[in-house]
PDB file of C-alpha atoms in Angstrom:
ATOM      1  CA  UNK E   1     -77.359 -41.514  14.342  1.00 47.00           C
ATOM      2  CA  UNK E   2     -76.645 -40.360  17.372  1.00 48.00           C
ATOM      3  CA  UNK E   3     -78.915 -42.478  20.409  1.00 52.00           C
ATOM      4  CA  UNK E   4     -81.210 -40.473  22.204  1.00 55.00           C
ATOM      5  CA  UNK E   5     -79.498 -41.619  25.717  1.00 58.00           C
ATOM      6  CA  UNK E   6     -76.414 -40.243  24.137  1.00 61.00           C
ATOM      7  CA  UNK E   7     -75.135 -36.889  24.182  1.00 59.00           C
ATOM      8  CA  UNK E   8     -73.995 -34.517  21.722  1.00 63.00           C
ATOM      9  CA  UNK E   9     -69.855 -32.906  21.198  1.00 60.00           C
ATOM     10  CA  UNK E  10     -71.649 -30.011  21.454  1.00 62.00           C
ATOM     11  CA  UNK E  11     -73.440 -30.591  24.561  1.00 62.00           C
ATOM     12  CA  UNK E  12     -72.785 -28.630  28.306  1.00 62.00           C
ATOM     13  CA  UNK E  13     -71.470 -31.895  29.807  1.00 62.00           C
ATOM     14  CA  UNK E  14     -68.725 -32.638  27.470  1.00 63.00           C
ATOM     15  CA  UNK E  15     -66.897 -28.869  27.051  1.00 59.00           C
ATOM     16  CA  UNK E  16     -67.240 -28.896  30.930  1.00 58.00           C
ATOM     17  CA  UNK E  17     -64.663 -32.044  30.996  1.00 59.00           C
ATOM     18  CA  UNK E  18     -62.789 -29.950  29.394  1.00 61.00           C
ATOM     19  CA  UNK E  19     -59.665 -28.870  31.407  1.00 55.00           C
ATOM     20  CA  UNK E  20     -59.331 -24.731  30.318  1.00 55.00           C
ATOM     21  CA  UNK E  21     -56.029 -24.499  29.751  1.00 55.00           C
ATOM     22  CA  UNK E  22     -56.318 -20.247  28.419  1.00 56.00           C
ATOM     23  CA  UNK E  23     -52.870 -18.380  27.946  1.00 55.00           C
ATOM     24  CA  UNK E  24     -54.311 -15.966  31.545  1.00 55.00           C
ATOM     25  CA  UNK E  25     -55.404 -19.269  33.775  1.00 58.00           C
ATOM     26  CA  UNK E  26     -52.069 -20.891  33.701  1.00 63.00           C
ATOM     27  CA  UNK E  27     -50.972 -21.893  37.188  1.00 70.00           C
ATOM     28  CA  UNK E  28     -47.876 -20.143  37.630  1.00 73.00           C
ATOM     29  CA  UNK E  29     -45.718 -22.401  37.966  1.00 77.00           C
ATOM     30  CA  UNK E  30     -46.718 -23.945  34.893  1.00 73.00           C
ATOM     31  CA  UNK E  31     -46.089 -20.692  32.999  1.00 76.00           C
ATOM     32  CA  UNK E  32     -42.317 -20.805  34.360  1.00 81.00           C
ATOM     33  CA  UNK E  33     -41.618 -24.064  33.929  1.00 82.00           C
ATOM     34  CA  UNK E  34     -42.863 -24.161  30.155  1.00 78.00           C
ATOM     35  CA  UNK E  35     -41.023 -20.424  30.070  1.00 83.00           C
ATOM     36  CA  UNK E  36     -37.574 -22.798  31.663  1.00 84.00           C
ATOM     37  CA  UNK E  37     -38.049 -24.553  28.526  1.00 84.00           C
ATOM     38  CA  UNK E  38     -39.070 -22.855  25.785  1.00 84.00           C
ATOM     39  CA  UNK E  39     -36.094 -21.076  27.423  1.00 84.00           C
ATOM     40  CA  UNK E  40     -33.504 -23.984  26.743  1.00 83.00           C
ATOM     41  CA  UNK E  41     -34.841 -25.184  23.302  1.00 79.00           C
ATOM     42  CA  UNK E  42     -34.061 -21.361  21.851  1.00 79.00           C
ATOM     43  CA  UNK E  43     -30.613 -21.448  23.964  1.00 78.00           C
ATOM     44  CA  UNK E  44     -29.879 -25.153  22.330  1.00 74.00           C
ATOM     45  CA  UNK E  45     -30.914 -24.014  18.914  1.00 70.00           C
ATOM     46  CA  UNK E  46     -28.716 -20.840  19.433  1.00 68.00           C
ATOM     47  CA  UNK E  47     -25.645 -23.097  20.767  1.00 65.00           C
ATOM     48  CA  UNK E  48     -25.933 -25.352  17.259  1.00 66.00           C
ATOM     49  CA  UNK E  49     -25.666 -22.471  15.407  1.00 61.00           C
ATOM     50  CA  UNK E  50     -22.772 -21.048  17.163  1.00 61.00           C
ATOM     51  CA  UNK E  51     -19.355 -23.037  16.345  1.00 65.00           C
ATOM     52  CA  UNK E  52     -17.897 -24.199  20.077  1.00 65.00           C
ATOM     53  CA  UNK E  53     -15.106 -20.863  20.038  1.00 68.00           C
ATOM     54  CA  UNK E  54     -17.543 -18.580  19.666  1.00 74.00           C
ATOM     55  CA  UNK E  55     -19.755 -20.064  22.580  1.00 73.00           C
ATOM     56  CA  UNK E  56     -16.908 -20.330  24.809  1.00 78.00           C
ATOM     57  CA  UNK E  57     -15.787 -15.985  23.384  1.00 79.00           C
ATOM     58  CA  UNK E  58     -19.742 -15.253  24.113  1.00 80.00           C
ATOM     59  CA  UNK E  59     -18.994 -16.569  27.450  1.00 82.00           C
ATOM     60  CA  UNK E  60     -16.225 -14.901  28.422  1.00 81.00           C
ATOM     61  CA  UNK E  61     -17.529 -11.913  27.654  1.00 83.00           C
ATOM     62  CA  UNK E  62     -20.224 -11.633  29.290  1.00 84.00           C
ATOM     63  CA  UNK E  63     -18.756 -13.456  32.267  1.00 81.00           C
ATOM     64  CA  UNK E  64     -16.458 -10.325  32.013  1.00 77.00           C
ATOM     65  CA  UNK E  65     -18.781  -7.710  31.837  1.00 79.00           C
ATOM     66  CA  UNK E  66     -20.899  -9.095  34.878  1.00 80.00           C
ATOM     67  CA  UNK E  67     -19.641  -7.720  37.974  1.00 78.00           C
ATOM     68  CA  UNK E  68     -18.385  -9.934  40.980  1.00 78.00           C
ATOM     69  CA  UNK E  69     -21.379 -10.372  43.267  1.00 80.00           C
ATOM     70  CA  UNK E  70     -20.764  -8.887  46.514  1.00 81.00           C
ATOM     71  CA  UNK E  71     -21.543 -11.997  48.440  1.00 83.00           C
ATOM     72  CA  UNK E  72     -18.639 -13.596  46.534  1.00 85.00           C
ATOM     73  CA  UNK E  73     -15.669 -14.622  49.686  1.00 87.00           C
ATOM     74  CA  UNK E  74     -13.090 -12.334  47.555  1.00 84.00           C
ATOM     75  CA  UNK E  75     -15.341  -9.313  47.104  1.00 82.00           C
ATOM     76  CA  UNK E  76     -16.446  -9.195  50.597  1.00 86.00           C
ATOM     77  CA  UNK E  77     -12.856  -9.715  51.762  1.00 87.00           C
ATOM     78  CA  UNK E  78     -11.816  -7.070  49.822  1.00 81.00           C
ATOM     79  CA  UNK E  79     -14.649  -4.635  51.299  1.00 83.00           C
ATOM     80  CA  UNK E  80     -12.974  -5.444  55.163  1.00 85.00           C
ATOM     81  CA  UNK E  81      -9.318  -4.427  53.566  1.00 82.00           C
ATOM     82  CA  UNK E  82     -11.480  -1.006  52.590  1.00 78.00           C
ATOM     83  CA  UNK E  83     -12.950  -1.255  48.522  1.00 77.00           C
ATOM     84  CA  UNK E  84     -15.522   0.370  48.052  1.00 77.00           C
ATOM     85  CA  UNK E  85     -16.870  -0.551  44.622  1.00 75.00           C
ATOM     86  CA  UNK E  86     -15.716   2.051  41.891  1.00 70.00           C
ATOM     87  CA  UNK E  87     -12.585   3.107  43.300  1.00 72.00           C
ATOM     88  CA  UNK E  88      -9.019   2.314  41.953  1.00 68.00           C
ATOM     89  CA  UNK E  89      -6.911  -0.634  44.424  1.00 66.00           C
ATOM     90  CA  UNK E  90      -4.555   0.691  46.803  1.00 61.00           C
ATOM     91  CA  UNK E  91      -3.788   3.982  48.033  1.00 60.00           C
ATOM     92  CA  UNK E  92      -5.041   6.942  46.938  1.00 60.00           C
ATOM     93  CA  UNK E  93      -2.229   9.373  46.679  1.00 56.00           C
ATOM     94  CA  UNK E  94      -2.549  12.501  48.243  1.00 58.00           C
ATOM     95  CA  UNK E  95      -1.310  14.067  45.264  1.00 57.00           C
ATOM     96  CA  UNK E  96      -4.824  15.058  42.620  1.00 53.00           C
ATOM     97  CA  UNK E  97      -2.352  14.459  39.850  1.00 52.00           C
ATOM     98  CA  UNK E  98      -0.842  11.017  40.418  1.00 50.00           C
ATOM     99  CA  UNK E  99      -4.410  10.673  41.623  1.00 51.00           C
ATOM    100  CA  UNK E 100      -4.746  11.046  37.684  1.00 54.00           C
ATOM    101  CA  UNK E 101      -2.663   8.453  36.336  1.00 51.00           C
ATOM    102  CA  UNK E 102      -4.057   5.793  38.200  1.00 53.00           C
ATOM    103  CA  UNK E 103      -7.374   6.148  36.894  1.00 55.00           C
ATOM    104  CA  UNK E 104      -7.026   2.948  34.142  1.00 49.00           C
ATOM    105  CA  UNK E 105      -6.416   0.934  37.900  1.00 60.00           C
ATOM    106  CA  UNK E 106      -9.666   1.020  37.835  1.00 64.00           C
ATOM    107  CA  UNK E 107     -10.190  -0.939  34.711  1.00 65.00           C
ATOM    108  CA  UNK E 108      -9.033  -4.885  35.389  1.00 66.00           C
ATOM    109  CA  UNK E 109      -6.228  -6.139  33.682  1.00 70.00           C
ATOM    110  CA  UNK E 110      -7.222  -7.141  30.068  1.00 71.00           C
ATOM    111  CA  UNK E 111      -7.992 -11.184  29.596  1.00 71.00           C
ATOM    112  CA  UNK E 112      -4.814 -12.646  26.781  1.00 71.00           C
ATOM    113  CA  UNK E 113      -5.802 -15.941  25.994  1.00 70.00           C
ATOM    114  CA  UNK E 114      -3.181 -17.184  24.198  1.00 69.00           C
ATOM    115  CA  UNK E 115      -4.299 -20.349  21.609  1.00 66.00           C
ATOM    116  CA  UNK E 116      -1.531 -22.105  20.484  1.00 66.00           C
ATOM    117  CA  UNK E 117       1.033 -24.374  22.757  1.00 70.00           C
ATOM    118  CA  UNK E 118       3.746 -22.322  21.825  1.00 67.00           C
ATOM    119  CA  UNK E 119       6.362 -21.396  25.032  1.00 67.00           C
ATOM    120  CA  UNK E 120       5.864 -17.751  26.389  1.00 66.00           C
ATOM    121  CA  UNK E 121       7.336 -14.944  24.328  1.00 65.00           C
ATOM    122  CA  UNK E 122       8.159 -17.824  20.421  1.00 68.00           C
ATOM    123  CA  UNK E 123       5.221 -15.604  19.685  1.00 68.00           C
ATOM    124  CA  UNK E 124       7.055 -11.630  20.389  1.00 72.00           C
ATOM    125  CA  UNK E 125       9.904 -13.503  18.559  1.00 78.00           C
ATOM    126  CA  UNK E 126       7.386 -14.585  15.248  1.00 78.00           C
ATOM    127  CA  UNK E 127       5.796 -11.007  14.966  1.00 82.00           C
ATOM    128  CA  UNK E 128       9.926  -9.182  15.317  1.00 85.00           C
ATOM    129  CA  UNK E 129      10.338 -12.188  12.493  1.00 88.00           C
ATOM    130  CA  UNK E 130       7.753 -11.290  10.700  1.00 89.00           C
ATOM    131  CA  UNK E 131       8.185  -7.359  11.145  1.00 90.00           C
ATOM    132  CA  UNK E 132      12.064  -7.436  10.247  1.00 91.00           C
ATOM    133  CA  UNK E 133      11.376  -9.674   7.240  1.00 93.00           C
ATOM    134  CA  UNK E 134       8.356  -7.141   6.042  1.00 93.00           C
ATOM    135  CA  UNK E 135      10.474  -4.231   6.454  1.00 94.00           C
ATOM    136  CA  UNK E 136      13.522  -6.159   4.518  1.00 94.00           C
ATOM    137  CA  UNK E 137      10.795  -6.570   1.640  1.00 95.00           C
ATOM    138  CA  UNK E 138       9.409  -2.881   2.054  1.00 94.00           C
ATOM    139  CA  UNK E 139      13.379  -2.171   1.511  1.00 95.00           C
ATOM    140  CA  UNK E 140      14.040  -3.812  -1.208  1.00 95.00           C
ATOM    141  CA  UNK E 141      10.895  -3.313  -3.038  1.00 95.00           C
ATOM    142  CA  UNK E 142      11.969   0.359  -2.859  1.00 95.00           C
ATOM    143  CA  UNK E 143      16.108  -0.275  -4.077  1.00 95.00           C
ATOM    144  CA  UNK E 144      14.075  -2.029  -7.129  1.00 95.00           C
ATOM    145  CA  UNK E 145      11.518   0.116  -7.585  1.00 95.00           C
ATOM    146  CA  UNK E 146      14.614   3.381  -7.540  1.00 95.00           C
ATOM    147  CA  UNK E 147      17.104   1.082 -10.177  1.00 95.00           C
ATOM    148  CA  UNK E 148      14.207   1.404 -12.299  1.00 94.00           C
ATOM    149  CA  UNK E 149      13.013   4.468 -12.159  1.00 95.00           C
ATOM    150  CA  UNK E 150      17.116   5.310 -12.818  1.00 95.00           C
ATOM    151  CA  UNK E 151      17.866   2.968 -15.717  1.00 93.00           C
ATOM    152  CA  UNK E 152      14.217   4.928 -16.942  1.00 94.00           C
ATOM    153  CA  UNK E 153      15.995   7.662 -16.498  1.00 94.00           C
ATOM    154  CA  UNK E 154      19.546   6.652 -17.989  1.00 92.00           C
ATOM    155  CA  UNK E 155      18.144   5.448 -21.127  1.00 91.00           C
ATOM    156  CA  UNK E 156      15.852   8.030 -21.918  1.00 93.00           C
ATOM    157  CA  UNK E 157      18.840  10.982 -21.357  1.00 92.00           C
ATOM    158  CA  UNK E 158      20.945   8.386 -23.738  1.00 92.00           C
ATOM    159  CA  UNK E 159      18.062   8.319 -26.022  1.00 91.00           C
ATOM    160  CA  UNK E 160      17.782  12.161 -26.266  1.00 92.00           C
ATOM    161  CA  UNK E 161      21.927  12.533 -26.674  1.00 92.00           C
ATOM    162  CA  UNK E 162      21.336  10.105 -29.964  1.00 92.00           C
ATOM    163  CA  UNK E 163      18.936  12.080 -31.085  1.00 92.00           C
ATOM    164  CA  UNK E 164      20.454  15.263 -30.669  1.00 93.00           C
ATOM    165  CA  UNK E 165      24.354  14.190 -32.053  1.00 94.00           C
ATOM    166  CA  UNK E 166      22.738  12.933 -35.221  1.00 92.00           C
ATOM    167  CA  UNK E 167      20.429  16.621 -35.911  1.00 93.00           C
ATOM    168  CA  UNK E 168      23.746  17.725 -35.558  1.00 94.00           C
ATOM    169  CA  UNK E 169      25.939  15.291 -38.014  1.00 94.00           C
ATOM    170  CA  UNK E 170      23.544  16.438 -40.456  1.00 93.00           C
ATOM    171  CA  UNK E 171      23.349  20.196 -39.268  1.00 93.00           C
ATOM    172  CA  UNK E 172      27.055  19.848 -40.212  1.00 94.00           C
ATOM    173  CA  UNK E 173      27.398  18.306 -43.107  1.00 93.00           C
ATOM    174  CA  UNK E 174      24.708  20.274 -44.789  1.00 93.00           C
ATOM    175  CA  UNK E 175      26.153  23.359 -43.514  1.00 93.00           C
ATOM    176  CA  UNK E 176      29.848  21.702 -45.127  1.00 91.00           C
ATOM    177  CA  UNK E 177      28.183  20.962 -48.345  1.00 91.00           C
ATOM    178  CA  UNK E 178      26.490  25.109 -48.494  1.00 90.00           C
ATOM    179  CA  UNK E 179      29.868  25.796 -48.425  1.00 87.00           C
ATOM    180  CA  UNK E 180      32.010  23.654 -50.298  1.00 85.00           C
ATOM    181  CA  UNK E 181      30.378  21.267 -52.296  1.00 78.00           C
ATOM    182  CA  UNK E 182      33.506  19.021 -52.845  1.00 80.00           C
ATOM    183  CA  UNK E 183      34.160  19.851 -48.872  1.00 81.00           C
ATOM    184  CA  UNK E 184      35.045  16.421 -46.808  1.00 85.00           C
ATOM    185  CA  UNK E 185      34.042  16.164 -43.353  1.00 87.00           C
ATOM    186  CA  UNK E 186      36.571  17.408 -40.348  1.00 86.00           C
ATOM    187  CA  UNK E 187      36.358  13.651 -38.478  1.00 88.00           C
ATOM    188  CA  UNK E 188      34.814  11.035 -40.466  1.00 88.00           C
ATOM    189  CA  UNK E 189      31.773  11.000 -37.498  1.00 90.00           C
ATOM    190  CA  UNK E 190      31.107  14.600 -38.234  1.00 91.00           C
ATOM    191  CA  UNK E 191      28.672  13.662 -40.937  1.00 91.00           C
ATOM    192  CA  UNK E 192      25.923  10.429 -40.904  1.00 90.00           C
ATOM    193  CA  UNK E 193      26.790   7.675 -42.884  1.00 84.00           C
ATOM    194  CA  UNK E 194      24.663   8.397 -45.551  1.00 84.00           C
ATOM    195  CA  UNK E 195      26.730  11.324 -46.586  1.00 81.00           C
ATOM    196  CA  UNK E 196      29.869   9.740 -46.226  1.00 77.00           C
ATOM    197  CA  UNK E 197      28.837   7.276 -48.226  1.00 74.00           C
ATOM    198  CA  UNK E 198      27.787   9.334 -50.443  1.00 71.00           C
ATOM    199  CA  UNK E 199      30.907  11.092 -50.427  1.00 63.00           C
ATOM    200  CA  UNK E 200      33.304   8.922 -51.133  1.00 61.00           C
ATOM    201  CA  UNK E 201      31.353   6.657 -53.763  1.00 57.00           C
ATOM    202  CA  UNK E 202      30.029   3.857 -51.358  1.00 50.00           C
ATOM    203  CA  UNK E 203      25.930   4.223 -52.409  1.00 49.00           C
ATOM    204  CA  UNK E 204      26.394   0.243 -53.250  1.00 47.00           C
ATOM    205  CA  UNK E 205      27.376  -0.506 -49.751  1.00 48.00           C
ATOM    206  CA  UNK E 206      24.588  -1.165 -47.087  1.00 50.00           C
ATOM    207  CA  UNK E 207      26.519  -1.560 -43.538  1.00 51.00           C
ATOM    208  CA  UNK E 208      23.670  -0.657 -41.791  1.00 51.00           C
ATOM    209  CA  UNK E 209      26.211  -1.710 -38.180  1.00 46.00           C
ATOM    210  CA  UNK E 210      28.397   1.851 -39.336  1.00 51.00           C
ATOM    211  CA  UNK E 211      25.383   3.662 -39.859  1.00 50.00           C
ATOM    212  CA  UNK E 212      23.988   3.344 -36.491  1.00 53.00           C
ATOM    213  CA  UNK E 213      27.820   3.192 -34.810  1.00 51.00           C
ATOM    214  CA  UNK E 214      27.582   6.430 -32.458  1.00 54.00           C
ATOM    215  CA  UNK E 215      24.028   4.637 -31.430  1.00 58.00           C
ATOM    216  CA  UNK E 216      26.309   2.095 -29.268  1.00 74.00           C
ATOM    217  CA  UNK E 217      29.138   4.350 -28.588  1.00 84.00           C
ATOM    218  CA  UNK E 218      29.551   4.811 -24.353  1.00 89.00           C
ATOM    219  CA  UNK E 219      27.845   8.391 -23.317  1.00 89.00           C
ATOM    220  CA  UNK E 220      30.940   9.567 -22.222  1.00 91.00           C
ATOM    221  CA  UNK E 221      32.522   9.437 -25.866  1.00 92.00           C
ATOM    222  CA  UNK E 222      29.081   9.991 -27.425  1.00 92.00           C
ATOM    223  CA  UNK E 223      28.895  13.637 -24.951  1.00 93.00           C
ATOM    224  CA  UNK E 224      32.583  14.542 -25.731  1.00 94.00           C
ATOM    225  CA  UNK E 225      32.228  14.041 -29.120  1.00 93.00           C
ATOM    226  CA  UNK E 226      28.626  15.908 -29.882  1.00 94.00           C
ATOM    227  CA  UNK E 227      30.747  18.677 -27.597  1.00 94.00           C
ATOM    228  CA  UNK E 228      33.291  19.165 -29.966  1.00 94.00           C
ATOM    229  CA  UNK E 229      30.928  18.988 -33.207  1.00 95.00           C
ATOM    230  CA  UNK E 230      28.695  21.822 -31.288  1.00 94.00           C
ATOM    231  CA  UNK E 231      32.015  23.971 -30.654  1.00 94.00           C
ATOM    232  CA  UNK E 232      32.619  22.955 -34.562  1.00 94.00           C
ATOM    233  CA  UNK E 233      29.605  24.224 -35.899  1.00 94.00           C
ATOM    234  CA  UNK E 234      29.902  27.739 -33.491  1.00 93.00           C
ATOM    235  CA  UNK E 235      33.168  28.681 -34.507  1.00 92.00           C
ATOM    236  CA  UNK E 236      33.009  28.447 -37.851  1.00 92.00           C
ATOM    237  CA  UNK E 237      29.380  28.502 -38.999  1.00 93.00           C
ATOM    238  CA  UNK E 238      28.080  30.502 -35.888  1.00 94.00           C
ATOM    239  CA  UNK E 239      25.599  27.903 -35.904  1.00 95.00           C
ATOM    240  CA  UNK E 240      24.053  26.644 -32.355  1.00 94.00           C
ATOM    241  CA  UNK E 241      22.755  23.712 -32.265  1.00 93.00           C
ATOM    242  CA  UNK E 242      20.779  24.236 -29.139  1.00 93.00           C
ATOM    243  CA  UNK E 243      19.326  27.366 -30.212  1.00 92.00           C
ATOM    244  CA  UNK E 244      18.666  25.893 -33.854  1.00 91.00           C
ATOM    245  CA  UNK E 245      19.558  28.979 -35.980  1.00 92.00           C
ATOM    246  CA  UNK E 246      22.391  29.937 -37.930  1.00 93.00           C
ATOM    247  CA  UNK E 247      23.177  33.575 -36.676  1.00 93.00           C
ATOM    248  CA  UNK E 248      24.592  35.644 -39.674  1.00 91.00           C
ATOM    249  CA  UNK E 249      27.629  36.932 -37.894  1.00 91.00           C
ATOM    250  CA  UNK E 250      29.680  35.775 -34.352  1.00 90.00           C
ATOM    251  CA  UNK E 251      28.805  39.248 -32.408  1.00 92.00           C
ATOM    252  CA  UNK E 252      24.843  38.210 -33.839  1.00 92.00           C
ATOM    253  CA  UNK E 253      25.396  34.960 -32.158  1.00 92.00           C
ATOM    254  CA  UNK E 254      27.304  36.081 -29.284  1.00 90.00           C
ATOM    255  CA  UNK E 255      23.801  38.746 -28.842  1.00 91.00           C
ATOM    256  CA  UNK E 256      21.227  36.328 -29.333  1.00 91.00           C
ATOM    257  CA  UNK E 257      22.609  33.221 -27.811  1.00 92.00           C
ATOM    258  CA  UNK E 258      21.990  32.504 -24.505  1.00 91.00           C
ATOM    259  CA  UNK E 259      25.394  30.641 -24.236  1.00 88.00           C
ATOM    260  CA  UNK E 260      27.032  27.220 -25.626  1.00 89.00           C
ATOM    261  CA  UNK E 261      25.939  24.667 -23.226  1.00 89.00           C
ATOM    262  CA  UNK E 262      21.957  22.839 -23.091  1.00 88.00           C
ATOM    263  CA  UNK E 263      21.078  24.031 -20.180  1.00 88.00           C
ATOM    264  CA  UNK E 264      21.600  27.612 -20.690  1.00 87.00           C
ATOM    265  CA  UNK E 265      18.939  27.592 -22.725  1.00 85.00           C
ATOM    266  CA  UNK E 266      15.908  26.443 -20.507  1.00 75.00           C
TER     267      UNK E 266
END
């Protein structure tokens, strides 16, 4: 209950005693102090969020982007020596082309920070060694890649050679038997191994080493044997291993076959 001699909290007398602190009527000095405090709190919060190195970088870049105050003693001394803001240092050359080449002098030298304790020039040596190492690794990788491709090429060529030689052996066997059922190979390797076993009644003998003997031959030996077998088939049967055609006569083969070598059949 409110006594008759007590003022109501909403009465004019109570409200008149309250300080009017509406923003529009704050004293200028109070407003400045409030702004300074607010900016400081914001800056402190930002600084806490940034690492020390990042703060240094921001402050450094801000300082570098800020022009020297004209009241600076060094700036005043430069002005007395004839320097004007926005111009290059030094005497301007009379030749306009030379002047164009000196335009970069208007830009201050870039600040290069050294963040380690290595001596001057050490970083250049480190960078040089790293570059040399990277170049050596690149060359080694290129060499290994080249060797890998060369091995694959040789393996592919050898497999193709073995396949062609095996086909020529089978053709030679079939043509020899067709011509004479009791025929024997001129050379043992003219026929495939299974035909040699059959011809010599060696059906029960199982010798995979002999059967695949030509696969293990050096490429030079295999090429020589293929060349000899090729000429045997051409001269005796008018057969071309590259055309895979049994011609009717030598004249027919000469007229229709491009030549003795594989590259002539491309």
